CSV table of C-alpha atoms in Angstrom, one decimal:
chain,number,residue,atom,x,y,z
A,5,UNK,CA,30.0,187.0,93.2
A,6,UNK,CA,26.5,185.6,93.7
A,7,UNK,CA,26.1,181.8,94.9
A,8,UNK,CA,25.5,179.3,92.7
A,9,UNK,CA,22.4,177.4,93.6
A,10,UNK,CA,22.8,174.0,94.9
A,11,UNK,CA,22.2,171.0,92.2
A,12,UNK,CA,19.6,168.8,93.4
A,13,UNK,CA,20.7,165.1,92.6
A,14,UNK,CA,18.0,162.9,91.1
A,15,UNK,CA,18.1,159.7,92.3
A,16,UNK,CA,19.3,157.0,90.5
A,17,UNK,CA,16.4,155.2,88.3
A,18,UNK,CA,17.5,151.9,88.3
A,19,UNK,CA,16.7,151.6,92.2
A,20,UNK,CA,12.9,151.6,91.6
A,21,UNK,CA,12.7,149.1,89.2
A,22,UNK,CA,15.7,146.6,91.3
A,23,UNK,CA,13.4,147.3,94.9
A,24,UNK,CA,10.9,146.2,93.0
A,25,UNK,CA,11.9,143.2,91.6
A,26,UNK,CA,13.6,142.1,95.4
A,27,UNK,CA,9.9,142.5,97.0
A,28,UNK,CA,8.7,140.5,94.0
A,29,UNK,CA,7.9,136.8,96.0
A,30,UNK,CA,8.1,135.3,92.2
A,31,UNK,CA,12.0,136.5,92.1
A,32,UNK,CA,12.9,134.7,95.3
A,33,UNK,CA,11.1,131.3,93.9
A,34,UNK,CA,13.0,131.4,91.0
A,35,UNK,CA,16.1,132.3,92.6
A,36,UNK,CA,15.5,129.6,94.8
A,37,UNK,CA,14.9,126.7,92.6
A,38,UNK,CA,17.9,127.8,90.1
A,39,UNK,CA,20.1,127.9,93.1
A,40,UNK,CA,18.7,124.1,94.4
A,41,UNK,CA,20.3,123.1,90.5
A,42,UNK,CA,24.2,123.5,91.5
A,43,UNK,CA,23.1,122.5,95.3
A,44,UNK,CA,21.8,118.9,93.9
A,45,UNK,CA,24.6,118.6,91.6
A,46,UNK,CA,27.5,119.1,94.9
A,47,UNK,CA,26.4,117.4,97.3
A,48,UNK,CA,27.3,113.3,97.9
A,49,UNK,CA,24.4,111.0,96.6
A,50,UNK,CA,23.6,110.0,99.7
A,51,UNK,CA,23.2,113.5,101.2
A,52,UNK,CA,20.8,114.2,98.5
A,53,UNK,CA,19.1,111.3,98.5
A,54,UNK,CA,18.7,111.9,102.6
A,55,UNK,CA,17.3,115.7,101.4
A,56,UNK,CA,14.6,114.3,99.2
A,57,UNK,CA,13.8,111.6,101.9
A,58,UNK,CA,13.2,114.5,104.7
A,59,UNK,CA,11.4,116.3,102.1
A,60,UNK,CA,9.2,114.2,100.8
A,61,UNK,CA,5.3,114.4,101.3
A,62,UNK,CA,4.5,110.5,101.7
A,63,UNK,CA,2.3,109.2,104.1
A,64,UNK,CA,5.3,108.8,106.7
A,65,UNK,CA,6.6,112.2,106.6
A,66,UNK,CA,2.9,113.7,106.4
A,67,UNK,CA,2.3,112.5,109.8
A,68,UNK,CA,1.6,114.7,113.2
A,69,UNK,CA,4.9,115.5,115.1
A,70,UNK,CA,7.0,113.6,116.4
A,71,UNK,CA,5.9,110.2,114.1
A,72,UNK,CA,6.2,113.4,110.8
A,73,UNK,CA,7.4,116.5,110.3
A,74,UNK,CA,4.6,117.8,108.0
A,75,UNK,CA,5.2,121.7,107.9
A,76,UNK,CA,8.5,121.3,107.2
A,77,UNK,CA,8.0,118.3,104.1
A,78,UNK,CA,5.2,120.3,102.5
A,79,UNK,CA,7.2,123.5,102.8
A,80,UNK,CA,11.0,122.4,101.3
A,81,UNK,CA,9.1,119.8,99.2
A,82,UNK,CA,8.2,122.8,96.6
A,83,UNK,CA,12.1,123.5,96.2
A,84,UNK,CA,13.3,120.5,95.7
A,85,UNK,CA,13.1,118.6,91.9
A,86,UNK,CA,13.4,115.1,91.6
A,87,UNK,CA,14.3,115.2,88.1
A,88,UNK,CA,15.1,117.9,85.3
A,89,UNK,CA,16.4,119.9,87.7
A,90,UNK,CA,17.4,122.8,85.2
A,91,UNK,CA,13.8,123.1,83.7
A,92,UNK,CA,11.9,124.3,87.2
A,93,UNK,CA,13.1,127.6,87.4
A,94,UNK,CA,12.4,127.8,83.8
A,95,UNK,CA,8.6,127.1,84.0
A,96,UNK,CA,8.3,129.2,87.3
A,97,UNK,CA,8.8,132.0,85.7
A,98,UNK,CA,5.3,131.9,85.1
A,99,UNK,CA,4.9,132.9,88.9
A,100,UNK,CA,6.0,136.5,87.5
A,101,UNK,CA,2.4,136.4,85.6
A,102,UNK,CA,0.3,135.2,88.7
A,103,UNK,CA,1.9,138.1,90.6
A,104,UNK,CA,1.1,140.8,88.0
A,105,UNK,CA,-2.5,139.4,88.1
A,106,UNK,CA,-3.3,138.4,91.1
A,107,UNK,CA,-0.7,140.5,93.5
A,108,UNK,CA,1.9,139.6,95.3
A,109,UNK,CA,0.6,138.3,98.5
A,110,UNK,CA,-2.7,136.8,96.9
A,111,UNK,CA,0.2,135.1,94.5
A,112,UNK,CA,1.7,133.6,97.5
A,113,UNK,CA,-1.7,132.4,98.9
A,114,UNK,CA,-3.1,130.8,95.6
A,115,UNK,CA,0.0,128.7,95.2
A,116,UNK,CA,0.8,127.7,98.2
A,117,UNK,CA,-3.2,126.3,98.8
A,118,UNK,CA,-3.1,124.7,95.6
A,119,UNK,CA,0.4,123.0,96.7
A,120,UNK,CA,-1.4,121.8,99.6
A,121,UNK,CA,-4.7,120.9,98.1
A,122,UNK,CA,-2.8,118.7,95.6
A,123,UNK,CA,-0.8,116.9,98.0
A,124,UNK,CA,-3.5,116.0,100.6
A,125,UNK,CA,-5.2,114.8,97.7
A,126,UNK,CA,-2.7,112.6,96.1
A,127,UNK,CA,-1.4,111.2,99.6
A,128,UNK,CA,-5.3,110.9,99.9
A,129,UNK,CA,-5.6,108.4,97.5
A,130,UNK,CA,-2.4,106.7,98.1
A,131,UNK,CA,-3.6,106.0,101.9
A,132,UNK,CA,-7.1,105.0,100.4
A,133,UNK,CA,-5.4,102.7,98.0
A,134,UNK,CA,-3.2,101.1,100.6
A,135,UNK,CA,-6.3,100.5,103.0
A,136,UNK,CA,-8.0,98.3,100.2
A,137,UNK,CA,-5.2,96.7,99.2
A,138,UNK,CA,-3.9,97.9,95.6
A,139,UNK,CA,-0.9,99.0,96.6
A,140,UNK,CA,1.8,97.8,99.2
A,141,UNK,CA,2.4,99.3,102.6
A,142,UNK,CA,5.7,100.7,101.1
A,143,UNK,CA,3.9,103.2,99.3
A,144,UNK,CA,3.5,105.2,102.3
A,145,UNK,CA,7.3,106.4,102.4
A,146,UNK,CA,7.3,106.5,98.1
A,147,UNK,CA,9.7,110.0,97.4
A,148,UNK,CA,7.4,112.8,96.1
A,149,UNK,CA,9.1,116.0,96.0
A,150,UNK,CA,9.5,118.4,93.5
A,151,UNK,CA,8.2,121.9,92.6
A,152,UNK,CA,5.4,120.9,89.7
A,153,UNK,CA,1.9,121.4,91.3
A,154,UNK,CA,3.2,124.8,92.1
A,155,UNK,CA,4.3,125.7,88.6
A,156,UNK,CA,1.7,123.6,86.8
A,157,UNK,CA,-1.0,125.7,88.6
A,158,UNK,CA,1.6,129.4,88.1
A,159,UNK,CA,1.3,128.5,84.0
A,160,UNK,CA,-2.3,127.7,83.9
A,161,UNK,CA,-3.5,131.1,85.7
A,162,UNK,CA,-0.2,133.3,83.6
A,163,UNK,CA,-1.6,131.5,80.3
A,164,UNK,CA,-5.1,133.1,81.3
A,165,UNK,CA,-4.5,136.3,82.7
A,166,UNK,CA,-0.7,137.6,82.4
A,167,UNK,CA,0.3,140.5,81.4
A,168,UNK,CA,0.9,141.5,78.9
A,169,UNK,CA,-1.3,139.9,76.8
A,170,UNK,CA,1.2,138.5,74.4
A,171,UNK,CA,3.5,137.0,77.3
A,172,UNK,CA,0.2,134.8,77.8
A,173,UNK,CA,1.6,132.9,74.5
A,174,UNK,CA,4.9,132.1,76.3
A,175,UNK,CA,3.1,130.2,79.1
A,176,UNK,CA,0.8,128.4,77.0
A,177,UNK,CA,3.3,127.2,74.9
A,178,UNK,CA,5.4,125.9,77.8
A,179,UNK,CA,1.8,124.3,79.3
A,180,UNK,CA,1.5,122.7,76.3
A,181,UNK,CA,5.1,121.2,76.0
A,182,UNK,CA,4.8,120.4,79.7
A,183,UNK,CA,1.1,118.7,79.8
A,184,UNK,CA,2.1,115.6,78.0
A,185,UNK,CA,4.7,114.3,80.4
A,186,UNK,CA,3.3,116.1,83.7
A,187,UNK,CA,-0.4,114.3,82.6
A,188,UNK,CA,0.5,111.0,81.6
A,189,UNK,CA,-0.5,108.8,83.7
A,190,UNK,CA,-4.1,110.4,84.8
A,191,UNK,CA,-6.1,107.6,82.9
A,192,UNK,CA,-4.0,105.2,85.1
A,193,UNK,CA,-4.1,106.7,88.2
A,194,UNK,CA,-1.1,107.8,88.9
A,195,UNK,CA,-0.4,109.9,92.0
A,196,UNK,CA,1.5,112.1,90.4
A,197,UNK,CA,-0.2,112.9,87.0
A,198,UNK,CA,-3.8,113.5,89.3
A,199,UNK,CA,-1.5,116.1,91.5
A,200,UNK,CA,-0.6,117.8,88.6
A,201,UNK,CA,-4.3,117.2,86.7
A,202,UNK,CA,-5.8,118.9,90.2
A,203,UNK,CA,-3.0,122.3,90.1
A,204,UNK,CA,-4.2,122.8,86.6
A,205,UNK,CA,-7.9,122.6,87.3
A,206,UNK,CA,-7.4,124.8,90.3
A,207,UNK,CA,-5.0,127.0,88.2
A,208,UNK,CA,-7.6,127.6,85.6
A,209,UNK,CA,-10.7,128.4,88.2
A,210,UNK,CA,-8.5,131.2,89.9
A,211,UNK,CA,-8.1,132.6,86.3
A,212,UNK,CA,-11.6,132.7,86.1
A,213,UNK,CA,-12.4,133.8,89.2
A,214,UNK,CA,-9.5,136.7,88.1
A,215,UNK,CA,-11.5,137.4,85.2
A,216,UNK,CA,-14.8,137.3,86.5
A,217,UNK,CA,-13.7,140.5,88.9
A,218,UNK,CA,-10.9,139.7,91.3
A,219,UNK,CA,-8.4,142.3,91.6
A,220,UNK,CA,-4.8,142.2,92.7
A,221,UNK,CA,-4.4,142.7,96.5
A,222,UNK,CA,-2.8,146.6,96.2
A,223,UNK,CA,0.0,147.2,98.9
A,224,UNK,CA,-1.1,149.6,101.8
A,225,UNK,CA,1.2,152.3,102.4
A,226,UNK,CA,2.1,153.8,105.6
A,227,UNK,CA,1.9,157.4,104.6
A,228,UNK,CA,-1.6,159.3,105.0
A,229,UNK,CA,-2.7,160.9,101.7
A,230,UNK,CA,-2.6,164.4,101.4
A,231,UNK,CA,-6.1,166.2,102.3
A,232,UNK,CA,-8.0,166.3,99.2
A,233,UNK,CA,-5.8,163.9,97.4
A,234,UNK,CA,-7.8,161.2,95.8
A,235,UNK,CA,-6.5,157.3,94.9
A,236,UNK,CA,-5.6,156.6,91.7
A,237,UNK,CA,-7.8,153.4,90.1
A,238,UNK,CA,-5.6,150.9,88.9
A,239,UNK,CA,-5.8,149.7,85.2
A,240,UNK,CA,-7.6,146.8,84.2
């Protein structure tokens, strides 16, 4: 009785699709901030009030070690809401559009300089302000914390450029619901409303700068291409 050939399994298609979304920085932001929710919501008052102290980026905490711990303020600082807790990972779903536009690692690098352009700024103006008097020396250790110049700049640039071109709808409606509370206060001054008035700016140049020609950063691969084989051009 002749052999019966061997069945060749096909591997299972949801893998592909589940790697992808793990490698996806966006996912791990999102997870991140939804996860900070239930944290925030456990722990003792005082513990939290002592995590948003440590991760503020005032003045005090901004400072060289040992007087400040600067890396670590402006790095938990982006995780850690000071108020509508729930809403964040909401909104930073957006960070899904910058990725599809921008790529994942170029992603990464937009928001995070925009975080930190933002805060220098603000903190900028509130050590100006201080110097000349229209604000008290208390100011330097005011709480700021919270993931907005990050997500205010993630929905400007997936309002532009994300794909598809309908989900661009999505973010500008949540923009738009957003601006009116994350803006207030930019006549006045306010640190907080010029933080997020700077991420959107900055938010809209990279989606012109997207548009104008920049393409998503593709990931290198560590096998060699097959002689003769040629790369496959991306879609625009």
């Amino acid at each position: 009785m002749p052999a019966r050939p061997a069945v060749r399994r096909q591997p299972l298609r949801s893998l592909p699709p589940l790697r992808s979304l793990l490698g996806n920085p966006a996912f791990w932001y999102v997870t991140a901030l939804a996860a900070m929710w239930p944290v925030l919501r456990l722990l003792p008052a005082d513990r939290v009030r002592a995590l948003r102290a440590w991760a503020s980026t005032d003045l005090d905490n901004l400072r060289p070690w040992p007087d400040g711990h600067p890396v670590g303020s402006l790095t938990v600082s982006a995780f850690v809401p000071q108020d509508t807790v729930w809403v964040w990972p909401v909104f930073a779903l957006s960070v899904f559009g910058v990725v599809g536009a921008l790529g994942g690692r170029r992603a990464v690098a937009v928001l995070a300089l925009v975080h930190l352009a933002a805060t220098a700024l603000t903190e900028g103006l509130v050590w100006w302000r201080i110097e000349h008097g229209a604000l008290p020396a208390e100011a330097a250790h005011a709480l700021d914390t919270g993931p907005s110049y990050v997500v205010v700049a993630a929905l400007a640039v997936a309002a532009c450029r994300a794909r598809p071109v309908w989900s661009r709808a999505v973010w500008l409606a949540m923009l738009a619901v957003a601006a009116p509370n994350l803006l207030g206060g930019v006549a006045d001054g306010e640190v907080a409303a010029v933080g997020h008035l700077v991420s959107l700016l900055a938010g809209l140049a990279v989606a012109a700068a997207h548009r104008a020609g920049l393409r998503p950063v593709a990931r290198r691969t560590a096998a060699a291409r097959a002689p003769g084989q040629s790369a496959r051009v991306p879609s625009r």
